[in-house]
Amino acid sequence: MSWNSFGRVFRFTTWGESHGPALGVVVDGCPPGLTLAEADIQPWLDKRRPGTSRFTTQRQEPDQVRILSGVFEGRTTGTPISLMIENVDQRSKDYSEVALAYRPGHADYAYDAKYGFRDYRGGGRSSARETAARVAAGAVARAVIPEVSIRAYLVELGGDAIDRSAFDDAEIDRNPFFCPDAAAAQRWEAIMDRTRKAGSSVGAIVECVATGVPAGWGAPVYAKLDSELAAAAMSINAVKGVEIGDGFAAARLTGEQNADPMRPGADGRPEFLANHAGGVAGGIATGQPVVLRVAMKPTSSILTPVETISRTGEASEIRTKGRHDPCVGIRAAPVVEAMMALVLADQKMLHRGQVEG
Amino acid sequence: MSWNSFGRVFRFTTWGESHGPALGVVVDGCPPGLTLAEADIQPWLDKRRPGTSRFTTQRQEPDQVRILSGVFEGRTTGTPISLMIENVDQRSKDYSEVALAYRPGHADYAYDAKYGFRDYRGGGRSSARETAARVAAGAVARAVIPEVSIRAYLVELGGDAIDRSAFDDAEIDRNPFFCPDAAAAQRWEAIMDRTRKAGSSVGAIVECVATGVPAGWGAPVYAKLDSELAAAAMSINAVKGVEIGDGFAAARLTGEQNADPMRPGADGRPEFLANHAGGVAGGIATGQPVVLRVAMKPTSSILTPVETISRTGEASEIRTKGRHDPCVGIRAAPVVEAMMALVLADQKMLHRGQVEG
Amino acid sequence: MSWNSFGRVFRFTTWGESHGPALGVVVDGCPPGLTLAEADIQPWLDKRRPGTSRFTTQRQEPDQVRILSGVFEGRTTGTPISLMIENVDQRSKDYSEVALAYRPGHADYAYDAKYGFRDYRGGGRSSARETAARVAAGAVARAVIPEVSIRAYLVELGGDAIDRSAFDDAEIDRNPFFCPDAAAAQRWEAIMDRTRKAGSSVGAIVECVATGVPAGWGAPVYAKLDSELAAAAMSINAVKGVEIGDGFAAARLTGEQNADPMRPGADGRPEFLANHAGGVAGGIATGQPVVLRVAMKPTSSILTPVETISRTGEASEIRTKGRHDPCVGIRAAPVVEAMMALVLADQKMLHRGQVEG
Amino acid sequence: MSWNSFGRVFRFTTWGESHGPALGVVVDGCPPGLTLAEADIQPWLDKRRPGTSRFTTQRQEPDQVRILSGVFEGRTTGTPISLMIENVDQRSKDYSEVALAYRPGHADYAYDAKYGFRDYRGGGRSSARETAARVAAGAVARAVIPEVSIRAYLVELGGDAIDRSAFDDAEIDRNPFFCPDAAAAQRWEAIMDRTRKAGSSVGAIVECVATGVPAGWGAPVYAKLDSELAAAAMSINAVKGVEIGDGFAAARLTGEQNADPMRPGADGRPEFLANHAGGVAGGIATGQPVVLRVAMKPTSSILTPVETISRTGEASEIRTKGRHDPCVGIRAAPVVEAMMALVLADQKMLHRGQVEG
């Protein structure tokens, strides 16, 4: 098993650095016969694309995807789907400062400790540009699970939470924050403007809900649906926490409060009276919405100088100029959606493989 | 890749049901020449063993481990280490109620949805007895990483948190709650007695810290150290949330607050002035303590009747009699430690394989 | 991925040494609901069992299998199936000679070179006793692929080949050599008696045919059906060559001679006019019988002294006394059958996972 | 684990079809700090390139490789290395015949049986063009194992074998057949001219020897060095047989004849007096040359019409016009070398990961 692949039977491998010529992904194990074109992938990339509002990095990347293999006459062939995105705006900047000193919070020091050297241009492989490849792969995954709808949105930004009673699904696409609460979106605009001007950064909490996941997908122990989602989410840049259903709040409930009672539903399947579990019991989907929540730390790139050391071990100080997202959590929403889709596609195929239809 | 294995090159596979004749684990990929005897494994199992205080299940299991392979003349041979624990207290109870109706919060319904039927005795494969096998495997992992110290403890039980300023490492083993705060331990005793008498249950938060992890272990993308820890933790029964370092609190900090500044340390390595990151940057260890926190939901087995449906879809009601832990979070501490050890042993070997010493 | 596991989604992990207390296998990923009892596994083990004729080792092992998990009320549950076989005839012999000097052709030197030391009793992990675990796993695999019939037999022993025109399927079980040609079986008896008396050994060629494999199982590149079979076969002790269909003979044919022409068959499927390909094209089953052939070297344990070196590097000489098979190829037939079943079960599930029914 | 990846910790994933825009490979797990440039990869591709003599396909492909990631300032970074080769000579030919009828011996029917449809242009994913990606990956693998020398050559073509006593290493690169026997090379020229003119095809046997493999690489059971090599070799297009060391001939030897006696060598390591084992015992390298031999069937594309069926099941006949190799075995030599390098690089890293230096 490799370091840059994810999934068991629906498996993808990403490659590429922030400032290399291109980045991409190979999606392996995709079922044959699914309709797929570049136009099915591009809209998801466009949602994650940088530079779409003043609240994200101003790096201009069209993030145009090309399908290089695995699709014939508009349908997947069952063989590897190679997707490539060229980097076009690798601004020729002076990286000497970053090359010489470690940016705290970034992977600079850890990479040098591991590999002995690193591609310091824009963070190299540790850049969040890698997530573009995940989003492209996620678009393929969506084709595998047409029965499932996936939606990610921010429920908190800079410590300011949405009002759940004002939740409006349609609002999510109307503001640059994937925010389902119009009033919160307005407040966040102010927070972001203030943050950006200060050269500071803020964190965020992203929630992702998948509806239509059939009861039975998942596995009992180490390939638990929630375990896979946790790995998937924690592998996204800047994520420091993961919750399923009530998450940490569940630790403060009693067994009675946390129960998800069932009664016979209209369609013969159970109707659940609550969803504290977030749609997963014993690692297996219950048929309820699968609810995943992730905590994103504030961007480590800030204008305030921070104490650090140089490659040669001397005391130094660094402040991160240049283009960056003041809140990486915003553009993470499409990435979390993609990872949800990728995990579910894999689990669907694993389930179908083990349990005869 | 299989459903009941974990790890990449240091890999273990667990097997067994709550009420089968035995349970066990095969640990594969262990380095040769390590000193290992049953006496090195048993103490860790004893910490997780049921029935050691009135606050855990009264099922009496000695959890005696046997080494069946992979050790010769007291040392690991490099071939698979098979460990077996016999079940001895599978009380002959009447399971007809559980066989016929689904316990909400348990995996009963999900298993039936997946497999079409299930071993309903004590939860079968979904029982937390499976975690005994992990603890046994974890003892082997510890032999692989002598440079690392691992300690797990509860920081919250039933919504009552410890006082961090009263943290006393020595206290952890002096109370039945793995609680590092003597005053909190006393309060928890009251909470647990009340909970047990009410036939109710409570949740908990377990924190696990690994010190001595060398900078460089880990990987940049899907085998990130924190991603592996998230998967490992979320695969433990009843876990609903995972945090690394500041976790969800990091989402409420600014970049300045969240920075972990560095300055030259006495030994040539950097000295970090904070550890918001929890010892991991870009998926790779920084050399600081690795900090993992998990949220455990309250046990789903409660005496209060809960609405449910029967296997045949009729409305029903169930209350879970019999032996169970009113707070599964307590006995989870040794399990979280084991999973931390297992992930680190694997990452050590992956690192050594890729990067020449 | 580990060293002692095989398979992708139907995956098994074996453990145990020749002279340890037991050996076993964990079969993971098995579909639920299959009828399975120890009585379904034992007959296959009995075919491989030592000591059934004067032509195999005289070690007396009942090879009684126990199911320790994964089966409930006579059916597989979909969770790991743990199978254990106790070693009962680990004769207390003097191993000092083997401990001190390397037996040429055995793994003794290679193990020491790799691990620094080894379990020298009966070959430890390198003993062919490990294959008992494969045969047990293979019995589970057979339950997964009821549409397939698998038959292995010897086509050559000690350089003496069967007469293909005298092939009689019923004969295979009538002689101690799994030989389908009665006349050859008689000749082999003489060869074996002569070999045994001389303390020598001979090689053999085992052929295994699987009929009923549906067209479509397999994969195009690195999980090719024939590639998986080659790995499976070459992993069996003493195997030095693997052929699919015509194998090496195909290298001497022209394209015209090697063609497998097709014409419309009675059932709508193609009827093939030849099977040079051995049932696999481009890594995928064609629906024809899958034909695998393996070459087994002569047992390395012989009474004639052979030059060797000691653990400390001095010149020495060794002759292998004790119980051994003068032709390991004989008892390999059930093992090859098992590996065929295991590969096919895995490929069936992979296929079902990727391609909707 | 996926269908189009190979290797455990040094792992590569290939993608691309014969007539798509490009093909490529992602090499994951490569150690950091190795010198690598396109110029290190291109020479190996040039050896496999079509159209270099009149004895191979006349398709004109420059097979220019581009490194898209994983290399910085001329050295590998430890992150995925993406290599791409554009297809430039996908001649716009009429594929209607191939689209409608199955070419016997090709994967056409099997692909349709599996996937329901196929990319019929030049064989799509089943084309041997995929092996260009392996050769590119193999060049990276060579950088991982500088201690090893690998050489593949043909020992038989069209049933005509070389004279081992005339073996001349320097001759291999002097003729278009990778033939180490000058006299045989001359005879093969005549065979190939005759075959080409007749629109026929012939098979071949390729031998590959790796010297310098340290004793200890490999593993005892399912990741045996020889098992991995068998899988690697059998995954190459047109391979029908694999041998290690004496291979099938070993089945005709006695234990005495097959022994590889040892005596103390000059350097403290054993000196072996023979190498029937082909450098592998019990799945682990002995330090002797690793000897792999593969049988390649004759190309299935021939001008003689062969009986077949159409996609719709009617009786038909097909003859394969167009550009093809009359003996695919010739260009397979660099591919077998690449697979040997890839397996050894993986095993080196696995060994280093498990066994401390």
Short mmCIF file of C-alpha atoms in Angstrom, two decimals, chain C residues 220-224 227, chain D residues 3-4 6 10 12-15 23-25 27 41 44-45 48 83 85 125-142 231-239 334-342:
data_model
loop_
_atom_site.label_atom_id
_atom_site.label_comp_id
_atom_site.label_asym_id
_atom_site.label_seq_id
_atom_site.Cartn_x
_atom_site.Cartn_y
_atom_site.Cartn_z
CA PRO C 220 -6.45 -6.26 -17.15
CA VAL C 221 -3.05 -5.46 -15.70
CA TYR C 222 -1.47 -6.25 -12.32
CA ALA C 223 -4.38 -8.19 -10.89
CA LYS C 224 -4.61 -10.37 -13.97
CA SER C 227 -0.72 -13.13 -12.58
CA TRP D 3 -6.08 -3.40 -10.25
CA ASN D 4 -3.48 -1.23 -11.93
CA PHE D 6 1.99 -3.13 -8.31
CA PHE D 10 7.64 0.99 -3.61
CA PHE D 12 3.54 2.15 -9.08
CA THR D 13 0.25 2.69 -10.86
CA THR D 14 0.04 2.73 -14.64
CA TRP D 15 -2.68 4.25 -16.81
CA LEU D 23 -0.01 6.88 -21.05
CA GLY D 24 1.85 7.11 -17.81
CA VAL D 25 2.77 5.90 -14.40
CA VAL D 27 5.67 5.86 -8.78
CA ILE D 41 14.70 7.16 -17.90
CA TRP D 44 15.43 2.34 -21.12
CA LEU D 45 12.36 3.46 -23.04
CA ARG D 48 11.68 -0.94 -25.75
CA LEU D 83 5.77 10.14 -15.59
CA ILE D 85 4.48 9.56 -22.39
CA ARG D 125 -5.84 -1.02 -22.15
CA SER D 126 -4.85 -4.58 -23.14
CA SER D 127 -2.26 -3.26 -25.58
CA ALA D 128 1.40 -3.91 -24.82
CA ARG D 129 1.90 -0.15 -25.01
CA GLU D 130 1.08 -0.23 -21.30
CA THR D 131 4.49 -1.78 -20.76
CA ALA D 132 6.20 1.50 -21.74
CA ALA D 133 4.95 2.85 -18.42
CA ARG D 134 6.51 -0.12 -16.61
CA VAL D 135 9.84 0.51 -18.29
CA ALA D 136 9.72 4.15 -17.19
CA ALA D 137 8.91 3.10 -13.62
CA GLY D 138 11.66 0.51 -13.81
CA ALA D 139 14.20 3.23 -14.48
CA VAL D 140 13.22 4.86 -11.19
CA ALA D 141 13.50 1.49 -9.45
CA ARG D 142 17.05 1.08 -10.73
CA ALA D 231 3.26 -12.20 -10.45
CA ALA D 232 5.30 -9.42 -12.04
CA ALA D 233 6.32 -11.54 -15.01
CA MET D 234 2.94 -13.14 -15.61
CA SER D 235 1.36 -9.69 -15.65
CA ILE D 236 3.30 -8.84 -18.81
CA ASN D 237 1.31 -9.20 -22.01
CA ALA D 238 1.71 -12.60 -23.77
CA VAL D 239 3.58 -14.31 -20.93
CA PRO D 334 13.39 -4.46 -21.43
CA VAL D 335 9.99 -4.95 -19.80
CA VAL D 336 11.13 -8.05 -17.90
CA GLU D 337 14.20 -6.13 -16.75
CA ALA D 338 11.96 -3.31 -15.52
CA MET D 339 9.70 -5.68 -13.59
CA MET D 340 12.74 -7.34 -11.99
CA ALA D 341 13.99 -3.89 -10.90
CA LEU D 342 10.58 -2.90 -9.56
#
